[in-house]
mmCIF file of C-alpha atoms in Angstrom:
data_model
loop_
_atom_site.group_PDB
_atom_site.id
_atom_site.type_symbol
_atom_site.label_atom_id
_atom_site.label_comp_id
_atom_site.label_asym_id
_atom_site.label_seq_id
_atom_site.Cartn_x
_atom_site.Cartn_y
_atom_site.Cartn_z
ATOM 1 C CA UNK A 1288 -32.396 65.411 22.558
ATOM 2 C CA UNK A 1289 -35.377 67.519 21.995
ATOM 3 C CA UNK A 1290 -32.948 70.378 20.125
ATOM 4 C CA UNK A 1291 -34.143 70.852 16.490
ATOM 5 C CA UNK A 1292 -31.970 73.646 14.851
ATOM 6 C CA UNK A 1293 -34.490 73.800 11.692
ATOM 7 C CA UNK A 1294 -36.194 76.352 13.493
ATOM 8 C CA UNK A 1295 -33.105 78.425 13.726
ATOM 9 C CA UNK A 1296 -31.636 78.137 10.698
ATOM 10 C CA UNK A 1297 -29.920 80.904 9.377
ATOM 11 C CA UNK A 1298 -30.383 83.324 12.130
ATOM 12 C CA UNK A 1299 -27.480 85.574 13.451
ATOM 13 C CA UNK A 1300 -26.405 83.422 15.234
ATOM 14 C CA UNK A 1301 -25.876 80.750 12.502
ATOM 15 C CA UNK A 1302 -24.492 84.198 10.381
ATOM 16 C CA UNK A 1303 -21.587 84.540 12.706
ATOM 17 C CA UNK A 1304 -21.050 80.854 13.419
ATOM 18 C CA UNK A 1305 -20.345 80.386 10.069
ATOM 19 C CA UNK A 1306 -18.624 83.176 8.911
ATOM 20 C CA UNK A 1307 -15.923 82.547 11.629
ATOM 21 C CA UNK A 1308 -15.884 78.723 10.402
ATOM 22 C CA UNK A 1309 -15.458 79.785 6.963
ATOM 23 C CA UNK A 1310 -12.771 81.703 7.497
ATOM 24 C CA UNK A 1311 -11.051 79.327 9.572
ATOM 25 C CA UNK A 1312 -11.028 76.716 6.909
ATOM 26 C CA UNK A 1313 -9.654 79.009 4.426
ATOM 27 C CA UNK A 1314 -6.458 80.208 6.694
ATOM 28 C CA UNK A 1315 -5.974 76.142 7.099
ATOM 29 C CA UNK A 1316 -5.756 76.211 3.153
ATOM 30 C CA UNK A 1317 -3.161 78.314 3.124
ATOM 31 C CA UNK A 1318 -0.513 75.177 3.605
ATOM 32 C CA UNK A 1319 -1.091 72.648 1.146
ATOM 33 C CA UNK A 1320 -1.174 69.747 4.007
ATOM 34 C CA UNK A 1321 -3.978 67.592 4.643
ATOM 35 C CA UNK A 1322 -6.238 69.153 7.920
ATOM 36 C CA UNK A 1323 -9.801 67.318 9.540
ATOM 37 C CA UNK A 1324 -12.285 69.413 10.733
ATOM 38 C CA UNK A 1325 -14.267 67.624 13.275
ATOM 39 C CA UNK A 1326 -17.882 68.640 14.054
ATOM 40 C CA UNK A 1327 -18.913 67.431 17.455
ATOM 41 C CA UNK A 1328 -22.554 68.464 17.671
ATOM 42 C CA UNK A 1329 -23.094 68.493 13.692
ATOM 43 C CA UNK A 1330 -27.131 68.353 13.350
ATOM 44 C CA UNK A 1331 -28.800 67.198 9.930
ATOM 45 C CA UNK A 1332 -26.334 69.140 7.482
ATOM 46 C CA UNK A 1333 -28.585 71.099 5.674
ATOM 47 C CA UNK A 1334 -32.197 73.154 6.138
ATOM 48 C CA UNK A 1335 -35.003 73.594 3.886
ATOM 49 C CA UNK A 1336 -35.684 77.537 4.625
ATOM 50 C CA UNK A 1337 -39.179 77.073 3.179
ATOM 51 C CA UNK A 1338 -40.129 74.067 5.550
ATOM 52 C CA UNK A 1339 -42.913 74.446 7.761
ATOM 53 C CA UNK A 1340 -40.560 74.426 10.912
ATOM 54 C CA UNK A 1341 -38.331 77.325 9.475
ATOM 55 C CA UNK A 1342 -41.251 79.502 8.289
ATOM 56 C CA UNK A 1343 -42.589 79.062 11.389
ATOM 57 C CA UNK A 1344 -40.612 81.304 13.276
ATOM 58 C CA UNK A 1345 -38.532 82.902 10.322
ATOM 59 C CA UNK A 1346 -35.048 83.564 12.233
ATOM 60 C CA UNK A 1347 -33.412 82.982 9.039
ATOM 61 C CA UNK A 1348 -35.068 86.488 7.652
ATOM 62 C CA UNK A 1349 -32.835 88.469 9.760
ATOM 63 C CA UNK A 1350 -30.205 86.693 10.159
ATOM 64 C CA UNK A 1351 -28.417 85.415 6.415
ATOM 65 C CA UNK A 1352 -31.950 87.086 4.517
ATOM 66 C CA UNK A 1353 -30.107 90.349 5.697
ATOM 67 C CA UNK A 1354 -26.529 89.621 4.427
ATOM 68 C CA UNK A 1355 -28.473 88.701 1.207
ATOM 69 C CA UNK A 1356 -30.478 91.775 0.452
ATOM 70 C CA UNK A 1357 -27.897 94.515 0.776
ATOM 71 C CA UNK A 1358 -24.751 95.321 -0.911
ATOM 72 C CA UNK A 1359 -22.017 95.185 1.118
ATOM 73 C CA UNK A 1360 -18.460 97.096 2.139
ATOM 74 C CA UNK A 1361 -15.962 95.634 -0.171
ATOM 75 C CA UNK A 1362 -13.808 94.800 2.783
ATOM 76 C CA UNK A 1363 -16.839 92.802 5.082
ATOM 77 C CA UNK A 1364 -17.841 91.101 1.452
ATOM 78 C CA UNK A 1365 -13.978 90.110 1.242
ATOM 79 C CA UNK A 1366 -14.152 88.207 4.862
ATOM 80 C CA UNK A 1367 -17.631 86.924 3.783
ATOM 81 C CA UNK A 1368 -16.866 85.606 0.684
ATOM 82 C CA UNK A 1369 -16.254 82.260 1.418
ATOM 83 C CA UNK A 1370 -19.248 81.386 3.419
ATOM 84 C CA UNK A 1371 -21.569 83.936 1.217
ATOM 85 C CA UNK A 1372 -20.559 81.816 -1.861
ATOM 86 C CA UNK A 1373 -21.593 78.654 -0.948
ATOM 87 C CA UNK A 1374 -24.960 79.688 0.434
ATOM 88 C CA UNK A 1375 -25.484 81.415 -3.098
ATOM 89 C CA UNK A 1376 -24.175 77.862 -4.845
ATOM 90 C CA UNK A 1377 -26.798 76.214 -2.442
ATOM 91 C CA UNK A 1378 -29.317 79.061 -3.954
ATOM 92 C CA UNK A 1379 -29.122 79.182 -7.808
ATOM 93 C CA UNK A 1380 -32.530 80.578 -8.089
ATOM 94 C CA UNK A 1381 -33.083 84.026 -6.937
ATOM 95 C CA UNK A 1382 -35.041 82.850 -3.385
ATOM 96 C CA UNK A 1383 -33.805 81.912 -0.536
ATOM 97 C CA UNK A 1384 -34.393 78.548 0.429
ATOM 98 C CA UNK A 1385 -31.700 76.007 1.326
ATOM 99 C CA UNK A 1386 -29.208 76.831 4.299
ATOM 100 C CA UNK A 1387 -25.697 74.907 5.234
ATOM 101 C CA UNK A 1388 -25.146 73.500 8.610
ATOM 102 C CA UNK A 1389 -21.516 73.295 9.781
ATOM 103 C CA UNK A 1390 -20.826 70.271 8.441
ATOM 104 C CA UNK A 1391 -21.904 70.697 4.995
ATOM 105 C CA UNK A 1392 -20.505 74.231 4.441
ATOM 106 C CA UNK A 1393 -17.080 73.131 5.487
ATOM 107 C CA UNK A 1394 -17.358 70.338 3.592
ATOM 108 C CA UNK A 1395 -18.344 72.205 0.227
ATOM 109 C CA UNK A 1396 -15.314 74.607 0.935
ATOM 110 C CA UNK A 1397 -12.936 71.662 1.175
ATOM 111 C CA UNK A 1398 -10.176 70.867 -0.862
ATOM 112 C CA UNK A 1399 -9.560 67.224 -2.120
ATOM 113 C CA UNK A 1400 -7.386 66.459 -0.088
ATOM 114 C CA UNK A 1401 -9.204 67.605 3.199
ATOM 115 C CA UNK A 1402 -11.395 65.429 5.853
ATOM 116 C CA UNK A 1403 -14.470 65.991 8.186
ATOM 117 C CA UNK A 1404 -15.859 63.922 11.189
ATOM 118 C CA UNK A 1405 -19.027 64.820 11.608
ATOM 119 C CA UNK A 1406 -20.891 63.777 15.213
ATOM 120 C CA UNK A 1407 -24.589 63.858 15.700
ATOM 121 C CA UNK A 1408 -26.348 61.920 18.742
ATOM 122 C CA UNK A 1409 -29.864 62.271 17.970
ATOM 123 C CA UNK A 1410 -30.832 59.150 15.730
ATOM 124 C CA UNK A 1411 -33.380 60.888 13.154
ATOM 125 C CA UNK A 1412 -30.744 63.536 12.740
ATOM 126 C CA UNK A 1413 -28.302 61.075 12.408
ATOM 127 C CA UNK A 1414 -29.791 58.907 9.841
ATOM 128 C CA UNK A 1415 -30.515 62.376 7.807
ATOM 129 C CA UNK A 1416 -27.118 63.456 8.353
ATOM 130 C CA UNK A 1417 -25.582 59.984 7.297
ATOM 131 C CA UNK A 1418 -27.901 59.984 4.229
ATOM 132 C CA UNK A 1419 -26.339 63.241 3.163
ATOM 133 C CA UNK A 1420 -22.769 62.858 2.658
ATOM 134 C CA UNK A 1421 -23.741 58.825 1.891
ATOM 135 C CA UNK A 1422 -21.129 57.668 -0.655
ATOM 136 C CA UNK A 1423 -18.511 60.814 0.534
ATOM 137 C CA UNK A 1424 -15.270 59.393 0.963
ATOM 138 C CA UNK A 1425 -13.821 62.750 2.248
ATOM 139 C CA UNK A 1426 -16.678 62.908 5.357
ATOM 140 C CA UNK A 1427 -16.779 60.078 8.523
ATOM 141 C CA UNK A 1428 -20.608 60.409 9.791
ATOM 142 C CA UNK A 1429 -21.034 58.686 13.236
ATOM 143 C CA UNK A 1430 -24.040 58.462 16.028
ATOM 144 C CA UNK A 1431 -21.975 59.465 19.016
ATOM 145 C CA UNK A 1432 -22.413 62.121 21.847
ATOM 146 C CA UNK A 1433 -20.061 65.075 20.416
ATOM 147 C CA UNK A 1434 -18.691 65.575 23.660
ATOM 148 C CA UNK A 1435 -16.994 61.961 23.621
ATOM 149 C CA UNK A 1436 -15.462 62.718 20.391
ATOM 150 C CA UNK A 1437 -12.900 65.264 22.356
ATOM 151 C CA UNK A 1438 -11.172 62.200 23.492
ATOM 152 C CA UNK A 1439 -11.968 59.342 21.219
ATOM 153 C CA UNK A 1440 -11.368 61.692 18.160
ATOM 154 C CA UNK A 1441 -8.130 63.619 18.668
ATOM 155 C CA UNK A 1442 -5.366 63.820 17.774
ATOM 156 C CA UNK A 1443 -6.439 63.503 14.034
ATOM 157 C CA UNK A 1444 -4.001 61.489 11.792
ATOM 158 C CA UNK A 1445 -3.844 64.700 9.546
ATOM 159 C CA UNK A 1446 -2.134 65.985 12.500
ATOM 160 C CA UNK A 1447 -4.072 69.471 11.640
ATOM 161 C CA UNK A 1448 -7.394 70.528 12.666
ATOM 162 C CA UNK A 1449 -10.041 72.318 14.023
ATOM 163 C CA UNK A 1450 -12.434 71.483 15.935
ATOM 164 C CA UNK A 1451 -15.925 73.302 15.849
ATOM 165 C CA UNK A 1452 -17.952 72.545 19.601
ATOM 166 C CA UNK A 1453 -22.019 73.729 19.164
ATOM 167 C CA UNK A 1454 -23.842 72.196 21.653
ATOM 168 C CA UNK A 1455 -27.102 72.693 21.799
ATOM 169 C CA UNK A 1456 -27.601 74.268 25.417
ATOM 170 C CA UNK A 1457 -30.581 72.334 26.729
ATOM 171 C CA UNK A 1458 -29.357 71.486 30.050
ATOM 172 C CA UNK A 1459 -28.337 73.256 32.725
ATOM 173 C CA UNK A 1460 -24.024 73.283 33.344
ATOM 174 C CA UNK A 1461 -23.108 73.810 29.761
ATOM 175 C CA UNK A 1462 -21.252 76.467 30.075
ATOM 176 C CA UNK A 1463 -19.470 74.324 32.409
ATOM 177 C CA UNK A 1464 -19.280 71.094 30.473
ATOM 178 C CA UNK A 1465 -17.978 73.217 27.101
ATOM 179 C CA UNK A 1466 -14.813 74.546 29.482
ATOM 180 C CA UNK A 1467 -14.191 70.891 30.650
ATOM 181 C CA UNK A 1468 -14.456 69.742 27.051
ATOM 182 C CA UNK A 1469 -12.108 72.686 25.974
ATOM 183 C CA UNK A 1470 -9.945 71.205 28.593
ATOM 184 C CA UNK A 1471 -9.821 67.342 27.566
ATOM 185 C CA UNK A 1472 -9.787 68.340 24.031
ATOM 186 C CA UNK A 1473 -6.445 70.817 24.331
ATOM 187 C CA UNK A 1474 -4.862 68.373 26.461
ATOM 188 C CA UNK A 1475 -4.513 65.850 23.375
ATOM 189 C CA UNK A 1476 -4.715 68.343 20.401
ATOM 190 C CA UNK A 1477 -2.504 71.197 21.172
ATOM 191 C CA UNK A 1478 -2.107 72.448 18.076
ATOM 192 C CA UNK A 1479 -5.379 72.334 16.981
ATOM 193 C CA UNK A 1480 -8.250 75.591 16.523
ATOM 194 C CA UNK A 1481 -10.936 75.120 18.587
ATOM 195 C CA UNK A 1482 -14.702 76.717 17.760
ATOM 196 C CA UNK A 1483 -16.671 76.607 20.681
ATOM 197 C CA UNK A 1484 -19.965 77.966 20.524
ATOM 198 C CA UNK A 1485 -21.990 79.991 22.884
ATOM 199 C CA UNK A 1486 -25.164 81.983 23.756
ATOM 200 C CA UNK A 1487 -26.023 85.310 25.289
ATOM 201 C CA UNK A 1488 -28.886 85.683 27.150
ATOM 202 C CA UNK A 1489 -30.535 86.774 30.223
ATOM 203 C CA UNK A 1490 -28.843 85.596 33.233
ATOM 204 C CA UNK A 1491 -26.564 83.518 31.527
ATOM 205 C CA UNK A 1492 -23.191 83.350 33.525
ATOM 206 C CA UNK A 1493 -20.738 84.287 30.685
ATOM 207 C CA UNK A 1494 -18.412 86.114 33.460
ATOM 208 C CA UNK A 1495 -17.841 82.950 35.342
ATOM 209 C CA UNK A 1496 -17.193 80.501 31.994
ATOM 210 C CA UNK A 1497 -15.112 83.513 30.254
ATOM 211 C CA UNK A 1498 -13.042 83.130 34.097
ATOM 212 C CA UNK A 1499 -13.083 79.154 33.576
ATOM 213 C CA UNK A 1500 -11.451 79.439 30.325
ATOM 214 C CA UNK A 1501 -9.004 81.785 31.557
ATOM 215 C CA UNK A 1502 -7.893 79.216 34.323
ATOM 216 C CA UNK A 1503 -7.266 76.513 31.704
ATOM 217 C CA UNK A 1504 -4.108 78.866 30.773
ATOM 218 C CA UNK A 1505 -4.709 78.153 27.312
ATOM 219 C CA UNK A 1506 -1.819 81.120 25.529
ATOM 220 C CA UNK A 1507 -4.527 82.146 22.799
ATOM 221 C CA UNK A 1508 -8.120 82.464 23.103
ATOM 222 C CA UNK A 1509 -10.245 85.152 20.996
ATOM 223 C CA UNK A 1510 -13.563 85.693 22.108
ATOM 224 C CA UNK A 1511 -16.407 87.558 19.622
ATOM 225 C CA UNK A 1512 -19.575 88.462 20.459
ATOM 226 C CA UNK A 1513 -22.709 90.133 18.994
ATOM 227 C CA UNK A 1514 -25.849 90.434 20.598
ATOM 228 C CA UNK A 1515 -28.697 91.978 18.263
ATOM 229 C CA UNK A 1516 -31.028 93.358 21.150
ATOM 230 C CA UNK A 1517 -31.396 93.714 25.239
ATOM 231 C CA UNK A 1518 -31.966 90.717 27.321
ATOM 232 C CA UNK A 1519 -33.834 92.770 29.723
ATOM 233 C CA UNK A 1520 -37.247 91.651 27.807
ATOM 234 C CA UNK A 1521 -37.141 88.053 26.778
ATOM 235 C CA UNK A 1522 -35.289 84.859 28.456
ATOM 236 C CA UNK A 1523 -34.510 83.651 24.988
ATOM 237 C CA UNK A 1524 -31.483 84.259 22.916
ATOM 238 C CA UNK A 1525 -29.883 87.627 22.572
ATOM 239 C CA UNK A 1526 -26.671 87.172 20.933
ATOM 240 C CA UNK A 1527 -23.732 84.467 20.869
ATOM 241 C CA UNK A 1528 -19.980 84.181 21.078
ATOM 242 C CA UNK A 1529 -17.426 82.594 20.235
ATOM 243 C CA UNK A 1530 -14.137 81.087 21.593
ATOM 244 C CA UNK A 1531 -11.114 80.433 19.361
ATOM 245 C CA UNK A 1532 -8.238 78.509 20.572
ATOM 246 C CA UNK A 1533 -5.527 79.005 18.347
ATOM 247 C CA UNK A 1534 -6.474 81.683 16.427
ATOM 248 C CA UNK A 1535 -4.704 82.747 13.030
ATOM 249 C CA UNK A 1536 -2.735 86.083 13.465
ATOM 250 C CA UNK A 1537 -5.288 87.374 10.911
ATOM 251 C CA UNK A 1538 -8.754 86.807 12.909
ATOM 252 C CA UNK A 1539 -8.704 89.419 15.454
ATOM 253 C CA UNK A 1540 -8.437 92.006 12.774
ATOM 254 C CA UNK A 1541 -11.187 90.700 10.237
ATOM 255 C CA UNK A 1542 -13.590 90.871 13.039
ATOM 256 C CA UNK A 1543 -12.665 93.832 13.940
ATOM 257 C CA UNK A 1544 -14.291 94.652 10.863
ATOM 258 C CA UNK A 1545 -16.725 92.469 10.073
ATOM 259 C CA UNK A 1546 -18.375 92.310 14.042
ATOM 260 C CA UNK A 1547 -19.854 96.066 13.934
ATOM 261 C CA UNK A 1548 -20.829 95.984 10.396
ATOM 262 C CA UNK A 1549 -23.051 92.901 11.760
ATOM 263 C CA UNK A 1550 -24.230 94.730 14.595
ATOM 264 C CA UNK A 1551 -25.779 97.473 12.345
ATOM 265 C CA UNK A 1552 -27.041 94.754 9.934
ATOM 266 C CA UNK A 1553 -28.490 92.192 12.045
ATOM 267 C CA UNK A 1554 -29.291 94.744 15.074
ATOM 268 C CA UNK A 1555 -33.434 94.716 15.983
ATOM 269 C CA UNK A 1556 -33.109 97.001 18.516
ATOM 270 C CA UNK A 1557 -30.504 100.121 19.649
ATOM 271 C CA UNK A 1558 -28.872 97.741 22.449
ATOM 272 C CA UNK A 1559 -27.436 95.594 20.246
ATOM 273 C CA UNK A 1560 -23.490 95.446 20.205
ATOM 274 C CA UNK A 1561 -20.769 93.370 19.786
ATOM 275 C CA UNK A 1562 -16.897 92.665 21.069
ATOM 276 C CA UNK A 1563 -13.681 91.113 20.077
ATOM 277 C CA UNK A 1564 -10.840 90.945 22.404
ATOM 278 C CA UNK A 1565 -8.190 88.681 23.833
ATOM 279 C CA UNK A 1566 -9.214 86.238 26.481
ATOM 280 C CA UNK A 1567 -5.901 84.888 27.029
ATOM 281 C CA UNK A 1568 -2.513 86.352 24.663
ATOM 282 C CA UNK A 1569 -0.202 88.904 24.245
ATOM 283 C CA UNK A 1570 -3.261 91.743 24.021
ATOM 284 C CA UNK A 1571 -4.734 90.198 27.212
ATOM 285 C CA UNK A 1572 -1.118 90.184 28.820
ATOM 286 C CA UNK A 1573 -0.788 94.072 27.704
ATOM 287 C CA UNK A 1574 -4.283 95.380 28.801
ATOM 288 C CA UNK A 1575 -3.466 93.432 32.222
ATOM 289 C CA UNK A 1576 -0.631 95.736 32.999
ATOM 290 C CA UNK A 1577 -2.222 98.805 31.771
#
């Protein structure tokens, strides 16, 4: 409850968070069908980059200030087109000071005939969340632990979704508790893409949660990660990764692309790095038998 993501805002982590969301909503697009995206651990929707809280430790400088400042490779600005575009409608101005959360990025990509369900526990964050998307028909704000919302919220009527899991990691056992909510939420929304959310750092037991996914025998699960420098020096945060139930057949090869252009862009030190591979399909099968 003491989580305040202001301070992050923008960082790499945020950068490939939301680059993976954005495409995700896109490849739903591609059928002209209704789809909800549900946002279990949704925050306050949108950051003021020139707040007191975000200058104070200025994550956001190289993390989306670095996509911003540099021309890119026509085919990484391609896969970041979607989620460049609507920090840059955020930003009319030339500076830099207004950053999407999850819920109000998908949102401004959405279609009218697309939904969100946004969750946020923390009442201030709530109440600023709420006031928001106030009056938006197409966006369902409720004060709710995100983690209920894998049973109480799926199936969606739309009967297409994805689901986007970003807890906040303040406790110890969640790693644990985002497998068993993988679990709960797969078992009544099979169909559905599932985000979950994760982060790299020192000690953190990403071998033994990568091995409790695998045992939920889920057929597809991608996993990307980039860290930007060693954990050997700080106990903070590293890098992140991502799990994505579901996948579409196009992911694995945009971040092929797109993951070591960001580790050369968003690296601070020569250990950074990143991965994409299969944590459960038909590459995972292959490699096995190798």
């Amino acid at each position: 409850m003491n989580y305040r993501h202001i301070y992050h805002a923008g960082n790499f982590a945020d950068v490939l968070k939301h680059a993976v969301l954005s495409r995700l909503v896109t490849y739903l697009q591609q059928k002209e069908k209704a789809f909800r995206v549900l946002d279990t651990h949704a925050g306050i929707g949108l950051y003021d980059l020139s707040s007191e809280e975000a200058q104070k430790t200025g994550e956001w400088r190289d993390g989306i200030g670095r996509l911003l400042d540099g021309d890119l490779p026509a085919p990484v600005a391609a896969i970041l087109e979607p989620y460049l575009a609507t920090v840059r409608e955020l930003n009319p101005a030339s500076e830099l000071t207004r950053y999407p959360g999850s819920p109000k990025l998908v949102r401004m990509l959405f279609r009218p005939q697309d939904r969100l369900s946004a969750m946020e526990l923390h009442p201030d964050d709530y109440e600023t969340l709420h006031r928001l998307f106030d009056g938006d028909f197409q966006s369902r704000i409720t004060e709710l632990d995100g983690w209920l919302a894998l049973g109480a919220h799926l199936p969606p009527k739309e009967k297409r979704g994805l689901i986007l899991v970003d807890p906040p990691f303040e406790i110890e056992g969640e790693y644990e508790r985002l497998a068993d909510g993988l679990a709960k939420g797969y078992r009544r929304f099979t169909g559905g893409t599932f985000c979950l959310w994760y982060p790299l750092k020192k000690n953190a037991p990403i071998k033994a949660f990568h091995e409790a996914l695998k045992a939920l025998e889920i057929p597809k699960m991608l996993c990307a990660e980039l860290s930007v420098r060693s954990d050997r020096e700080t106990t903070g945060l590293s890098g992140s990764g991502l799990i994505i139930v579901n996948p579409p057949f196009t992911l694995k090869g945009e971040l092929d692309v797109l993951l070591p252009f960001l580790k050369t862009r968003l690296g601070q030190d020569r250990f950074a790095s990143s991965r994409c591979f299969w944590l459960r399909g038909e590459e995972a099968a292959t490699r096995a038998l190798d």
